[in-house]
PDB file of C-alpha atoms and ligand atoms in Angstrom:
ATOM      1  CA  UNK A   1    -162.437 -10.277 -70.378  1.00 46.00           C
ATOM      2  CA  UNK A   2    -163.722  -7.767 -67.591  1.00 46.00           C
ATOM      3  CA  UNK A   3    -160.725  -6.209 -65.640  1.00 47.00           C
ATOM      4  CA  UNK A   4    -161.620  -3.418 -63.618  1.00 49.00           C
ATOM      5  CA  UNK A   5    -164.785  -2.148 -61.757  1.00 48.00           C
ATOM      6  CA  UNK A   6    -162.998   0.752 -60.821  1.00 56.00           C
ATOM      7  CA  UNK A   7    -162.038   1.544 -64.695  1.00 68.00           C
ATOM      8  CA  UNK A   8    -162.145   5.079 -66.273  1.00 71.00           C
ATOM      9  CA  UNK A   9    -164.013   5.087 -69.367  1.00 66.00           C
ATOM     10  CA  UNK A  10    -160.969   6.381 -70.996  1.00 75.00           C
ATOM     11  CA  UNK A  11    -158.994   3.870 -69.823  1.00 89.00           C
ATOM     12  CA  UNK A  12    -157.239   1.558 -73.022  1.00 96.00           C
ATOM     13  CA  UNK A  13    -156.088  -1.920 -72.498  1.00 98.00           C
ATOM     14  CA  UNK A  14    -153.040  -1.725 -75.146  1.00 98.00           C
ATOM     15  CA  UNK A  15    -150.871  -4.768 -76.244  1.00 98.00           C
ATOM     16  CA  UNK A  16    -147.535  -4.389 -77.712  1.00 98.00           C
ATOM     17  CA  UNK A  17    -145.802  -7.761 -78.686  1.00 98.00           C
ATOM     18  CA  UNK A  18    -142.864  -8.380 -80.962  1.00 98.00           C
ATOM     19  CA  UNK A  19    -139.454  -9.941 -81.138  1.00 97.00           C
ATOM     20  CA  UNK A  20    -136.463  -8.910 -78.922  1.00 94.00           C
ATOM     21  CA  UNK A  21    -134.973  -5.639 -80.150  1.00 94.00           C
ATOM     22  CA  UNK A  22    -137.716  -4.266 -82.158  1.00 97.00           C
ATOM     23  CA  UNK A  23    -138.679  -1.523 -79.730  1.00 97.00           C
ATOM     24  CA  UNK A  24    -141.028  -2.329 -77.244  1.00 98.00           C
ATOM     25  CA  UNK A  25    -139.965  -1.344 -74.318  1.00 98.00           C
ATOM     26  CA  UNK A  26    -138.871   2.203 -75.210  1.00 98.00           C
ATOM     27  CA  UNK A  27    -141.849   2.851 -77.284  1.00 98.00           C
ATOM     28  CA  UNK A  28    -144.664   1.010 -75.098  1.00 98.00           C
ATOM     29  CA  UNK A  29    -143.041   3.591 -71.681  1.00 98.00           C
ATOM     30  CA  UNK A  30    -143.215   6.662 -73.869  1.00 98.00           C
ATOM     31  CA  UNK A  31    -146.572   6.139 -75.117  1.00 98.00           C
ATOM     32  CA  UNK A  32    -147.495   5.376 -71.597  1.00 98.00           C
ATOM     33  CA  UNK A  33    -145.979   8.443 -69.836  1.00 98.00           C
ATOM     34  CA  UNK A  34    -147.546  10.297 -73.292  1.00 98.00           C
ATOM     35  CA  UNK A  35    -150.798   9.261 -72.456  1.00 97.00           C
ATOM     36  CA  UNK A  36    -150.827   8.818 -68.458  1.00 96.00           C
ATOM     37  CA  UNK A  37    -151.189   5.070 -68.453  1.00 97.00           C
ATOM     38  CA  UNK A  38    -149.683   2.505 -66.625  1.00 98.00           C
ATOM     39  CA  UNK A  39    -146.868   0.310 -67.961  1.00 98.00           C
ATOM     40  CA  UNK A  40    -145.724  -3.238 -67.462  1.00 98.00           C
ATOM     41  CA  UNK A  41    -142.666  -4.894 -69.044  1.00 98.00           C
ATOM     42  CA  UNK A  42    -143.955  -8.374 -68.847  1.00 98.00           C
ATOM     43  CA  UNK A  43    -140.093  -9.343 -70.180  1.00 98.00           C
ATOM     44  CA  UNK A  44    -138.672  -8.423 -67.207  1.00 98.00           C
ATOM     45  CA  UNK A  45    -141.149 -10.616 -64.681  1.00 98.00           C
ATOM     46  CA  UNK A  46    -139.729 -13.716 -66.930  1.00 98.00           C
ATOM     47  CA  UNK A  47    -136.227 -12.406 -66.664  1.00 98.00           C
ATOM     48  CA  UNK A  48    -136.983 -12.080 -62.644  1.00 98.00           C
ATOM     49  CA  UNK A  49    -138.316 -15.586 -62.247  1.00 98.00           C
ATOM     50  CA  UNK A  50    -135.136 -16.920 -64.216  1.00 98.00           C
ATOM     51  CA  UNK A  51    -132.718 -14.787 -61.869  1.00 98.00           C
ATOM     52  CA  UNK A  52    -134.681 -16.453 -58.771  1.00 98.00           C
ATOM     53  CA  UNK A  53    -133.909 -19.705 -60.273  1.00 98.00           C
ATOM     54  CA  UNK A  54    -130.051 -19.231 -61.076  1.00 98.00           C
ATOM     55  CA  UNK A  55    -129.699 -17.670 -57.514  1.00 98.00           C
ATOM     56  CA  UNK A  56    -131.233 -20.866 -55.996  1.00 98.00           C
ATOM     57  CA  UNK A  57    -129.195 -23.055 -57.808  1.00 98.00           C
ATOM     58  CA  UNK A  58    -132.007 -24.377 -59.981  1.00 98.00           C
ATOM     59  CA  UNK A  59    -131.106 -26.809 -63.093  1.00 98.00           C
ATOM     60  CA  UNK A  60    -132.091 -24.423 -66.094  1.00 97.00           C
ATOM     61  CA  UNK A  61    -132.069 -27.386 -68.696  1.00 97.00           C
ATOM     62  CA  UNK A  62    -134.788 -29.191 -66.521  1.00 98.00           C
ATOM     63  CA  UNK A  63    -138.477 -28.629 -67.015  1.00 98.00           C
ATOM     64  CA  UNK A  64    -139.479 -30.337 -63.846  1.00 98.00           C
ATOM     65  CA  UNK A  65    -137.352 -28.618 -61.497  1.00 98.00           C
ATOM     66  CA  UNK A  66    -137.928 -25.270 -62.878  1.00 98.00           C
ATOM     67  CA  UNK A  67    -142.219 -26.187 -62.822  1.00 98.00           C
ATOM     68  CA  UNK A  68    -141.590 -27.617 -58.939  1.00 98.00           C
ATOM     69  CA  UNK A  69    -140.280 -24.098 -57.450  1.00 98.00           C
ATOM     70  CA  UNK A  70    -141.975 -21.663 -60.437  1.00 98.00           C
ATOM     71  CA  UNK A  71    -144.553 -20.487 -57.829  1.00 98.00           C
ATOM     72  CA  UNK A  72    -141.893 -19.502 -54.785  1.00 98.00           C
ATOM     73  CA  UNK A  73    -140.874 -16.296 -55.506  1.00 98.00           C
ATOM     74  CA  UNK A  74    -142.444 -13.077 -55.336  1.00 98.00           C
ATOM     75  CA  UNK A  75    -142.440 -11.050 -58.567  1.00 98.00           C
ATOM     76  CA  UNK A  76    -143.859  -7.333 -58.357  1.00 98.00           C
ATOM     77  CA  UNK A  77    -143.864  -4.669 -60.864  1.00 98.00           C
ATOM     78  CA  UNK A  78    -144.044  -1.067 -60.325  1.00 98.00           C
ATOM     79  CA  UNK A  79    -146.129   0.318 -63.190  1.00 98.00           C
ATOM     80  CA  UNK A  80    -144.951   4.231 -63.538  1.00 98.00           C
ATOM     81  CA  UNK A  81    -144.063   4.374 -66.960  1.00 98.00           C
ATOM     82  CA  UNK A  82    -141.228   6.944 -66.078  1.00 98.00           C
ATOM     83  CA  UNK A  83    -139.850   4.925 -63.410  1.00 98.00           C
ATOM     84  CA  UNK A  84    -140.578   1.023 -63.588  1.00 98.00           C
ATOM     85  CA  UNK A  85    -139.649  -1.217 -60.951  1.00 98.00           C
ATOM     86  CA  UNK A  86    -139.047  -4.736 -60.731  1.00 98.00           C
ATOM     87  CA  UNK A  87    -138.207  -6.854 -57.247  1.00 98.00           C
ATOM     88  CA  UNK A  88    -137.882 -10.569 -56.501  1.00 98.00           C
ATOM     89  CA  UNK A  89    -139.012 -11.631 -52.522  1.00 98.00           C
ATOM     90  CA  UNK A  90    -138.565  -7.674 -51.925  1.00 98.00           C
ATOM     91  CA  UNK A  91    -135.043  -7.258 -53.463  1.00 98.00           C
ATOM     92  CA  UNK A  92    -134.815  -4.901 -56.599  1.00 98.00           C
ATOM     93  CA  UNK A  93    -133.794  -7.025 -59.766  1.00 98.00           C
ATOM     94  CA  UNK A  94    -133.318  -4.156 -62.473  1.00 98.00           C
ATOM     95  CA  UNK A  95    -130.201  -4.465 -62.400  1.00 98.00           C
ATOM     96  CA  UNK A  96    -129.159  -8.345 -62.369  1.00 98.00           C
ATOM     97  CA  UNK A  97    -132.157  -9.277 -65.098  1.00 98.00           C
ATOM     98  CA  UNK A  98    -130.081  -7.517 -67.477  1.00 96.00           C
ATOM     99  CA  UNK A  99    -126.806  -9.843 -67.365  1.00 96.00           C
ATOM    100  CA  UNK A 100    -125.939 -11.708 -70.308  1.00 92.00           C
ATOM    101  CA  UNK A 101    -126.672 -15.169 -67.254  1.00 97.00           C
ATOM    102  CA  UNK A 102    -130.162 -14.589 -67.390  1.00 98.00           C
ATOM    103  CA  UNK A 103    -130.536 -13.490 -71.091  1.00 95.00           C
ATOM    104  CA  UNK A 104    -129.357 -16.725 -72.194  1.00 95.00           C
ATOM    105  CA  UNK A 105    -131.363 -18.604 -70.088  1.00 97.00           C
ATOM    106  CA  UNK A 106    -134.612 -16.481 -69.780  1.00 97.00           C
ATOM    107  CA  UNK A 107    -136.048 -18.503 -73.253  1.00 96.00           C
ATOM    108  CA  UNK A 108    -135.180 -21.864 -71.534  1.00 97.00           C
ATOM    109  CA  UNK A 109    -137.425 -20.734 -67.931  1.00 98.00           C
ATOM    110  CA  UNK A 110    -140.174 -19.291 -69.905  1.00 98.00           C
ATOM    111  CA  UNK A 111    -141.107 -22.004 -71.631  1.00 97.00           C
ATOM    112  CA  UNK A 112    -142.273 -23.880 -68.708  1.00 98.00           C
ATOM    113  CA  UNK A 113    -145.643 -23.915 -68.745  1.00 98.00           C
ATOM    114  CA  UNK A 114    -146.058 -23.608 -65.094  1.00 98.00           C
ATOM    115  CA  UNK A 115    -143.852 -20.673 -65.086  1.00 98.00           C
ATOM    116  CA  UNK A 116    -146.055 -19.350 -68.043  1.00 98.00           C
ATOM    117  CA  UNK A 117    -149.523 -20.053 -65.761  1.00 98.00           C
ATOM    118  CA  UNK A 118    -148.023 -18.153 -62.982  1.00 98.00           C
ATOM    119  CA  UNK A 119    -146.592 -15.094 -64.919  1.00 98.00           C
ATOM    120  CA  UNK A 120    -149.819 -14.916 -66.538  1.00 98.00           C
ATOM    121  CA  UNK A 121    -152.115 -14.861 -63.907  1.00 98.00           C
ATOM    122  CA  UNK A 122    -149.359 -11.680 -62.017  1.00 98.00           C
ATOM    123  CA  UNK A 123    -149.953 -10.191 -65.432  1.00 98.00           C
ATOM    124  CA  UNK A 124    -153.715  -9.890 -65.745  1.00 98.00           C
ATOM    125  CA  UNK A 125    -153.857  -8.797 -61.791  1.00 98.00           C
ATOM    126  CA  UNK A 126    -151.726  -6.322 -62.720  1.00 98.00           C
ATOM    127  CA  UNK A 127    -153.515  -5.066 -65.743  1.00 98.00           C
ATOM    128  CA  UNK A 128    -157.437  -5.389 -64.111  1.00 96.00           C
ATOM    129  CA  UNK A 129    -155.735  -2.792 -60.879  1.00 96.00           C
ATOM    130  CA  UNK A 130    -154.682  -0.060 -63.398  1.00 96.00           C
ATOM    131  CA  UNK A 131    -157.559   2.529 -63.488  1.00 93.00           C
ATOM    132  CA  UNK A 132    -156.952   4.721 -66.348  1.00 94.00           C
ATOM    133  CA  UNK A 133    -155.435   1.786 -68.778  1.00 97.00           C
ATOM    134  CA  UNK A 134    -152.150   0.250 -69.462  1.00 98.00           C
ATOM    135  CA  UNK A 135    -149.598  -0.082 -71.567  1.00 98.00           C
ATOM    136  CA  UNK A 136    -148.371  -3.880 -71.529  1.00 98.00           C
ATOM    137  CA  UNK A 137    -145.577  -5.568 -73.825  1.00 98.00           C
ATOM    138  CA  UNK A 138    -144.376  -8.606 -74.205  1.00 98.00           C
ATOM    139  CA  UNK A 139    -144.228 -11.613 -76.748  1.00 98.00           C
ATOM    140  CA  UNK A 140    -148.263 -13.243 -75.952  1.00 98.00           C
ATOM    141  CA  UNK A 141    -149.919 -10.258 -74.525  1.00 98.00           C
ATOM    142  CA  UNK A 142    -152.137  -9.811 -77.616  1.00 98.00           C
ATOM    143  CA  UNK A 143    -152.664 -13.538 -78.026  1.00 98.00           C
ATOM    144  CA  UNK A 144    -153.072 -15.552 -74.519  1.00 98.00           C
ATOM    145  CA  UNK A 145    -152.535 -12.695 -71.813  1.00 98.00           C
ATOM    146  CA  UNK A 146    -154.805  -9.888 -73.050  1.00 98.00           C
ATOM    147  CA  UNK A 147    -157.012 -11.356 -75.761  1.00 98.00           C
ATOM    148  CA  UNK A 148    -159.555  -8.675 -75.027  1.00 97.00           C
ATOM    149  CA  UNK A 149    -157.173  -5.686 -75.331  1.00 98.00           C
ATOM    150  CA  UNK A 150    -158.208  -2.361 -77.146  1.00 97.00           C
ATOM    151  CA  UNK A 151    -155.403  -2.336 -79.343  1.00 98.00           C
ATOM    152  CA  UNK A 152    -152.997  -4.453 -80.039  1.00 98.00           C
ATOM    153  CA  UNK A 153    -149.924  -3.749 -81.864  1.00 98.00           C
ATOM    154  CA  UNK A 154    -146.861  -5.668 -82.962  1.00 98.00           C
ATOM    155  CA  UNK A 155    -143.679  -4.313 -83.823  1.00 98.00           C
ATOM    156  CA  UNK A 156    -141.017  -5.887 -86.123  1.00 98.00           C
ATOM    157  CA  UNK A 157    -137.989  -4.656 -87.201  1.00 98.00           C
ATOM    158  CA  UNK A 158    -134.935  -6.579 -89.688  1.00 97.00           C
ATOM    159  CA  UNK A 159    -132.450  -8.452 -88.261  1.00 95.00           C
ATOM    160  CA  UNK A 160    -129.925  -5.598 -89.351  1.00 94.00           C
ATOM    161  CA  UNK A 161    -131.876  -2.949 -87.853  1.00 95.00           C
ATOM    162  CA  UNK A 162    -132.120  -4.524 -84.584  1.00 95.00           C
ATOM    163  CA  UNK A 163    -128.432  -5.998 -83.953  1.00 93.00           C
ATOM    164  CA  UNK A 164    -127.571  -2.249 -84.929  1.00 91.00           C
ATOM    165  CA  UNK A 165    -129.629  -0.965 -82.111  1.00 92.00           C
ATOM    166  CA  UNK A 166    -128.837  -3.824 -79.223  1.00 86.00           C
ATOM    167  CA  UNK A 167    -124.707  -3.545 -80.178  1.00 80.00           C
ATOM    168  CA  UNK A 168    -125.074   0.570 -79.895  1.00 74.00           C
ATOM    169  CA  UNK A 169    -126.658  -0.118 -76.439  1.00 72.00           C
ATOM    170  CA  UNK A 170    -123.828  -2.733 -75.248  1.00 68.00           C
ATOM    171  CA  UNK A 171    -121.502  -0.098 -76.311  1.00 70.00           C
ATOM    172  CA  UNK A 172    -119.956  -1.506 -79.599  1.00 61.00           C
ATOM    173  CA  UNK A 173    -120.744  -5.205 -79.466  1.00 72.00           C
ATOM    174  CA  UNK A 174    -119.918  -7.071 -82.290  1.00 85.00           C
ATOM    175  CA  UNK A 175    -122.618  -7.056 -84.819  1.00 87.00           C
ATOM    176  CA  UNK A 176    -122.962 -10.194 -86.205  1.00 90.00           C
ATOM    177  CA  UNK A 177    -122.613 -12.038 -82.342  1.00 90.00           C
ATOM    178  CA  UNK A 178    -125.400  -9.360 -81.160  1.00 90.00           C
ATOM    179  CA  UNK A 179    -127.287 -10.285 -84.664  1.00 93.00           C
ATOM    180  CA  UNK A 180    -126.449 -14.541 -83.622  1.00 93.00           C
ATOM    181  CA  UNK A 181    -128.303 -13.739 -80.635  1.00 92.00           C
ATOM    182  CA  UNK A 182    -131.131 -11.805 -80.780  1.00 93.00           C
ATOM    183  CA  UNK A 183    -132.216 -14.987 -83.640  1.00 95.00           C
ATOM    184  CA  UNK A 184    -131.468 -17.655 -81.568  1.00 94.00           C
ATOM    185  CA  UNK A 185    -133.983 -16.021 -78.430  1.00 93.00           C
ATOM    186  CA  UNK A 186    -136.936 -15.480 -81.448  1.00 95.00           C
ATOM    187  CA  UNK A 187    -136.685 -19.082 -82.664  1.00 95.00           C
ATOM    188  CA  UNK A 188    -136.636 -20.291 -79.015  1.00 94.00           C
ATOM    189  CA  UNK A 189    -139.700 -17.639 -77.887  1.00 95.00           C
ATOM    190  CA  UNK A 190    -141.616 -18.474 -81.347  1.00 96.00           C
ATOM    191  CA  UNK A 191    -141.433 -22.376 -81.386  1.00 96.00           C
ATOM    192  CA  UNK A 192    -142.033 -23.128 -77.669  1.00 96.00           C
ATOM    193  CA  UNK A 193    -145.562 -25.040 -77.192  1.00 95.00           C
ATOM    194  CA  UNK A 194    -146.999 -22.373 -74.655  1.00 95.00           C
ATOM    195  CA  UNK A 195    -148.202 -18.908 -75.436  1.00 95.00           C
ATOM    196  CA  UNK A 196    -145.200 -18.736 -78.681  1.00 96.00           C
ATOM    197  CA  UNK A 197    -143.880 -15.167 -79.923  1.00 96.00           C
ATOM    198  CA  UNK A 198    -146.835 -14.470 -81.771  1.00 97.00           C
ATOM    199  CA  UNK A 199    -148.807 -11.944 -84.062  1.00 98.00           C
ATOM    200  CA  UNK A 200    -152.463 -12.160 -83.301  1.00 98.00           C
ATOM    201  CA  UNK A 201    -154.911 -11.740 -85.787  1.00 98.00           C
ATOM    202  CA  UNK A 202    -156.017  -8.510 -85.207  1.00 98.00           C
ATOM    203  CA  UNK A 203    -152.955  -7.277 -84.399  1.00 98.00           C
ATOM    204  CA  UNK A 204    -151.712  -3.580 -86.359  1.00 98.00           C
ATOM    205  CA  UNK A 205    -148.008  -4.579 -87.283  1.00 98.00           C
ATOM    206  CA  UNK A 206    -145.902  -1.907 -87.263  1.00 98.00           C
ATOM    207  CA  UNK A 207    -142.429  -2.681 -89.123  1.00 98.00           C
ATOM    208  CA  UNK A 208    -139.801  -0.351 -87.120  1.00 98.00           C
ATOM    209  CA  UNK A 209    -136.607  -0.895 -89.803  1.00 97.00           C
ATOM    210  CA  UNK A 210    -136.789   2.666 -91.117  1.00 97.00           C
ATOM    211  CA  UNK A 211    -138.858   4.607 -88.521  1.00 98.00           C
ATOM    212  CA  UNK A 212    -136.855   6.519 -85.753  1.00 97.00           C
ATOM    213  CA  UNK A 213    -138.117   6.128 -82.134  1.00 98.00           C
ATOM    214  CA  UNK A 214    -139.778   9.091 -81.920  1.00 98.00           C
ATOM    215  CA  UNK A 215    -141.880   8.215 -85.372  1.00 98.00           C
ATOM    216  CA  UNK A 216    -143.087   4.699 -83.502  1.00 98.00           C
ATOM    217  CA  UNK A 217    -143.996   6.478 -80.743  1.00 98.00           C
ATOM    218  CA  UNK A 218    -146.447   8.843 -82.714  1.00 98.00           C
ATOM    219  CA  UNK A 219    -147.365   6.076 -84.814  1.00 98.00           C
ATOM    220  CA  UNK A 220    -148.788   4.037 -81.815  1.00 98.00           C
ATOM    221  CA  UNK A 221    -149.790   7.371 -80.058  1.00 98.00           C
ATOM    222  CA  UNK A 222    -152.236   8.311 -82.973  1.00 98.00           C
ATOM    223  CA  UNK A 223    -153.372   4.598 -82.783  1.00 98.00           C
ATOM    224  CA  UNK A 224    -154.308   4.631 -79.476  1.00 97.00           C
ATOM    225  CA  UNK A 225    -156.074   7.876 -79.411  1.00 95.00           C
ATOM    226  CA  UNK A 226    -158.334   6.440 -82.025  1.00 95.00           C
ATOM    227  CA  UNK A 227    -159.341   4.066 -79.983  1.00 93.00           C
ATOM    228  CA  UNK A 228    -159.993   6.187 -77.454  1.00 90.00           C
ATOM    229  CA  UNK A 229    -162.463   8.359 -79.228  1.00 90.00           C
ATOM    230  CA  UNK A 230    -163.990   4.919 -80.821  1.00 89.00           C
ATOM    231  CA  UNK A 231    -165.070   4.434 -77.575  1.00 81.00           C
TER     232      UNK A 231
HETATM  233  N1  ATP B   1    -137.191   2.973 -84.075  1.00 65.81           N
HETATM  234  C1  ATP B   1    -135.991   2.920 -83.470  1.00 65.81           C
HETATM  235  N2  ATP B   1    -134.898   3.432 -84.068  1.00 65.81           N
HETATM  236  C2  ATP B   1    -133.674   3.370 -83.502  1.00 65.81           C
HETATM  237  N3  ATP B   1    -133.438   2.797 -82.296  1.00 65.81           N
HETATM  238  C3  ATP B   1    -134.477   2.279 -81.648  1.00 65.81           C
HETATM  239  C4  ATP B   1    -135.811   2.301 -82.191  1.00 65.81           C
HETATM  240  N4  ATP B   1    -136.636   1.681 -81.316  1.00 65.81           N
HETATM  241  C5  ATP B   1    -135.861   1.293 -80.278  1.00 65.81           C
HETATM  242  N5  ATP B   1    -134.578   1.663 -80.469  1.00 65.81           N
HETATM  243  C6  ATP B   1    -133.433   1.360 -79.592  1.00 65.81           C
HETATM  244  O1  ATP B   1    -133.217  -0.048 -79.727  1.00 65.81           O
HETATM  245  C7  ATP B   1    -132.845  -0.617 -78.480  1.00 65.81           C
HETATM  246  C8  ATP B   1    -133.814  -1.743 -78.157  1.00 65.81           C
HETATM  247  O2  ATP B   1    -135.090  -1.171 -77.908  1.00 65.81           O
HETATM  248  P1  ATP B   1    -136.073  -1.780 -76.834  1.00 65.81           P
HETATM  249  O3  ATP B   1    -135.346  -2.225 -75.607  1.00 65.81           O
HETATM  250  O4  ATP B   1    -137.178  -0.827 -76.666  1.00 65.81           O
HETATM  251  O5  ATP B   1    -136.562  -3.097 -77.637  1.00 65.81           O
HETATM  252  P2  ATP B   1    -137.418  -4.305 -77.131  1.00 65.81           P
HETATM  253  O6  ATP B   1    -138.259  -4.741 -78.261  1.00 65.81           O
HETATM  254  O7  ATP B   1    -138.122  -3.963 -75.867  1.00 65.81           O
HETATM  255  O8  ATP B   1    -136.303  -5.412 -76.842  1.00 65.81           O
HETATM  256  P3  ATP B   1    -136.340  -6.666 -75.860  1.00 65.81           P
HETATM  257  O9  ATP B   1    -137.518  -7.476 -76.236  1.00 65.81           O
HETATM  258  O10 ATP B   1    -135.066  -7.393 -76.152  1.00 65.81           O
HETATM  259  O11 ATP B   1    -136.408  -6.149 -74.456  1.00 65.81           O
HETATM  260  C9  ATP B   1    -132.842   0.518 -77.484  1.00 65.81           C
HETATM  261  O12 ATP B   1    -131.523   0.990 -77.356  1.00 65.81           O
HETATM  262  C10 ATP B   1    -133.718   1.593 -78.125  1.00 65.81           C
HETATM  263  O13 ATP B   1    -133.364   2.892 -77.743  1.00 65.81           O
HETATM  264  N1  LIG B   2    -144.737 -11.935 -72.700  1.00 65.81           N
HETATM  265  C1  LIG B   2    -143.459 -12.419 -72.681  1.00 65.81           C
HETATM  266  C2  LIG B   2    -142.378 -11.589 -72.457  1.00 65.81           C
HETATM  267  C3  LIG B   2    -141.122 -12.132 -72.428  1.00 65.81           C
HETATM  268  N2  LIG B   2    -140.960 -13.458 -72.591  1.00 65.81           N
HETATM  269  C4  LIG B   2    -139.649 -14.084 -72.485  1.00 65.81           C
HETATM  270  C5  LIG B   2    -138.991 -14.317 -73.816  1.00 65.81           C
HETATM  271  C6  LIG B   2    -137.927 -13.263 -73.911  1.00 65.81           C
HETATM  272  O1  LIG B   2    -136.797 -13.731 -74.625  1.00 65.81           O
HETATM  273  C7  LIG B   2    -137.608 -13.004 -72.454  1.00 65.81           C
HETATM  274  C8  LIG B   2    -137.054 -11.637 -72.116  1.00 65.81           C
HETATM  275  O2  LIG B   2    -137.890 -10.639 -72.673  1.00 65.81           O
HETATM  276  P1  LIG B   2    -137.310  -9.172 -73.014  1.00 65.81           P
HETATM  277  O3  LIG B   2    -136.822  -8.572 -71.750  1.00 65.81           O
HETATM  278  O4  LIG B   2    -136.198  -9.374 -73.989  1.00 65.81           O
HETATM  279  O5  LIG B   2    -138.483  -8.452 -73.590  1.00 65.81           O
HETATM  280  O6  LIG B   2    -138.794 -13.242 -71.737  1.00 65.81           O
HETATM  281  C9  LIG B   2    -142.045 -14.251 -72.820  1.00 65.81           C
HETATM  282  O7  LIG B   2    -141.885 -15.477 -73.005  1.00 65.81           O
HETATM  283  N3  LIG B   2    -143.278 -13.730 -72.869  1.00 65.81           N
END
């Protein structure tokens, strides 16, 4: 896929998918800001469009009415790893994205395949304007949204491992809810018929269980720096 004419020829197009909790989001900004690339969280675009949808009142369990309105509101991402931004019709959404609301009904929303088309489409715009690469995670990058990337990694991490780390971030939550959870949102995101939770083929799979942040990070740093020189 061509992206950029204005692209440095260091510039990497890197994909990091994986199921919730395994450490995307934390490693895919630090290898960014490591490595002076952009960053998008393509999670929190779907977790915008669902707030949208539960602030206008739209019927979450139906497909139609969700595919009617999926191209009304404005989604756009800042892209500095250190400081990421994310605002709905001009109104920052960090904040309410993150409510337990629009978790539990972010899987239902992104399954729409108009909502998918749309997201998409933001998603490669945003990825063709970044000049000296990006760093882009999500659960299809490597598959449907980036096919072409340089690199494409996908991190997994046990059930265990990842409850641990999502109940240590809501201060304490009960383990085996947290662990409920996080399984119910995979089997949702991997058995929908559009763009599933997916390894592609030539995908490196990186299993996070026993590897501390920092480790990942160097892991996919040393990756990507291979690439570079491949180039
Ligand atoms: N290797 C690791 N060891 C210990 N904790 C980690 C590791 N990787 C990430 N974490 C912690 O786990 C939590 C979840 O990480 P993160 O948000 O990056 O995951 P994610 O895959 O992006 O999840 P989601 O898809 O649900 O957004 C964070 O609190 C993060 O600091
Ligand atoms: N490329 C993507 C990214 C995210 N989603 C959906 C499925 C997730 O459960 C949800 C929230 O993502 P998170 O913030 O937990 O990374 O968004 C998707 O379908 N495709």
């Amino acid at each position: 896929m061509e992206t950029s004419a204005a692209r440095t020829a260091q510039a990497v197009i890197v994909a990091i998918d994986g199921p919730s909790g395994t450490g995307k989001s934390s490693t895919s900004k630090a290898v960014a800001a490591q490595l002076g690339l952009s960053y998008l969280d393509t999670g929190a675009q779907y977790r915008a469009i669902t707030w949208w949808m539960v602030n206008n009142g739209i019927d979450i369990s139906d497909p139609t009415a969700i595919a009617a309105v999926a191209a009304k509101p404005e989604i756009v991402s800042g892209t500095d790893p250190s400081a990421p931004t994310i605002t709905v019709d001009g109104t920052d959404v960090s904040g309410p994205i993150r409510t337990q609301e629009v978790t539990s009904k972010v899987s239902a929303v992104s399954a729409v395949p108009e909502v998918r088309a749309r997201i998409t489409e933001l998603q490669r715009s945003v990825a063709a304007a970044a000049e000296r690469g990006i760093v882009v995670e999500g659960r299809d990058i490597g598959t449907t949204v980036l096919p072409d990337a340089d690199l494409k990694i996908f991190l997994t991490a046990s059930p265990e491992a990842r409850a641990a780390r999502r109940s240590g971030e809501l201060r304490g939550a009960d383990l085996h809810t947290t662990r409920e959870a996080l399984l119910k949102r995979d089997a949702a995101d991997s058995s929908r018929k559009t763009s599933p939770l997916a390894k592609a083929d030539d995908a490196v799979e990186v299993d996070t269980s026993d590897l501390t942040l920092q480790q990942v990070i160097e892991c996919v740093v040393t990756l990507v720096e291979e690439k570079r020189a491949a180039k």
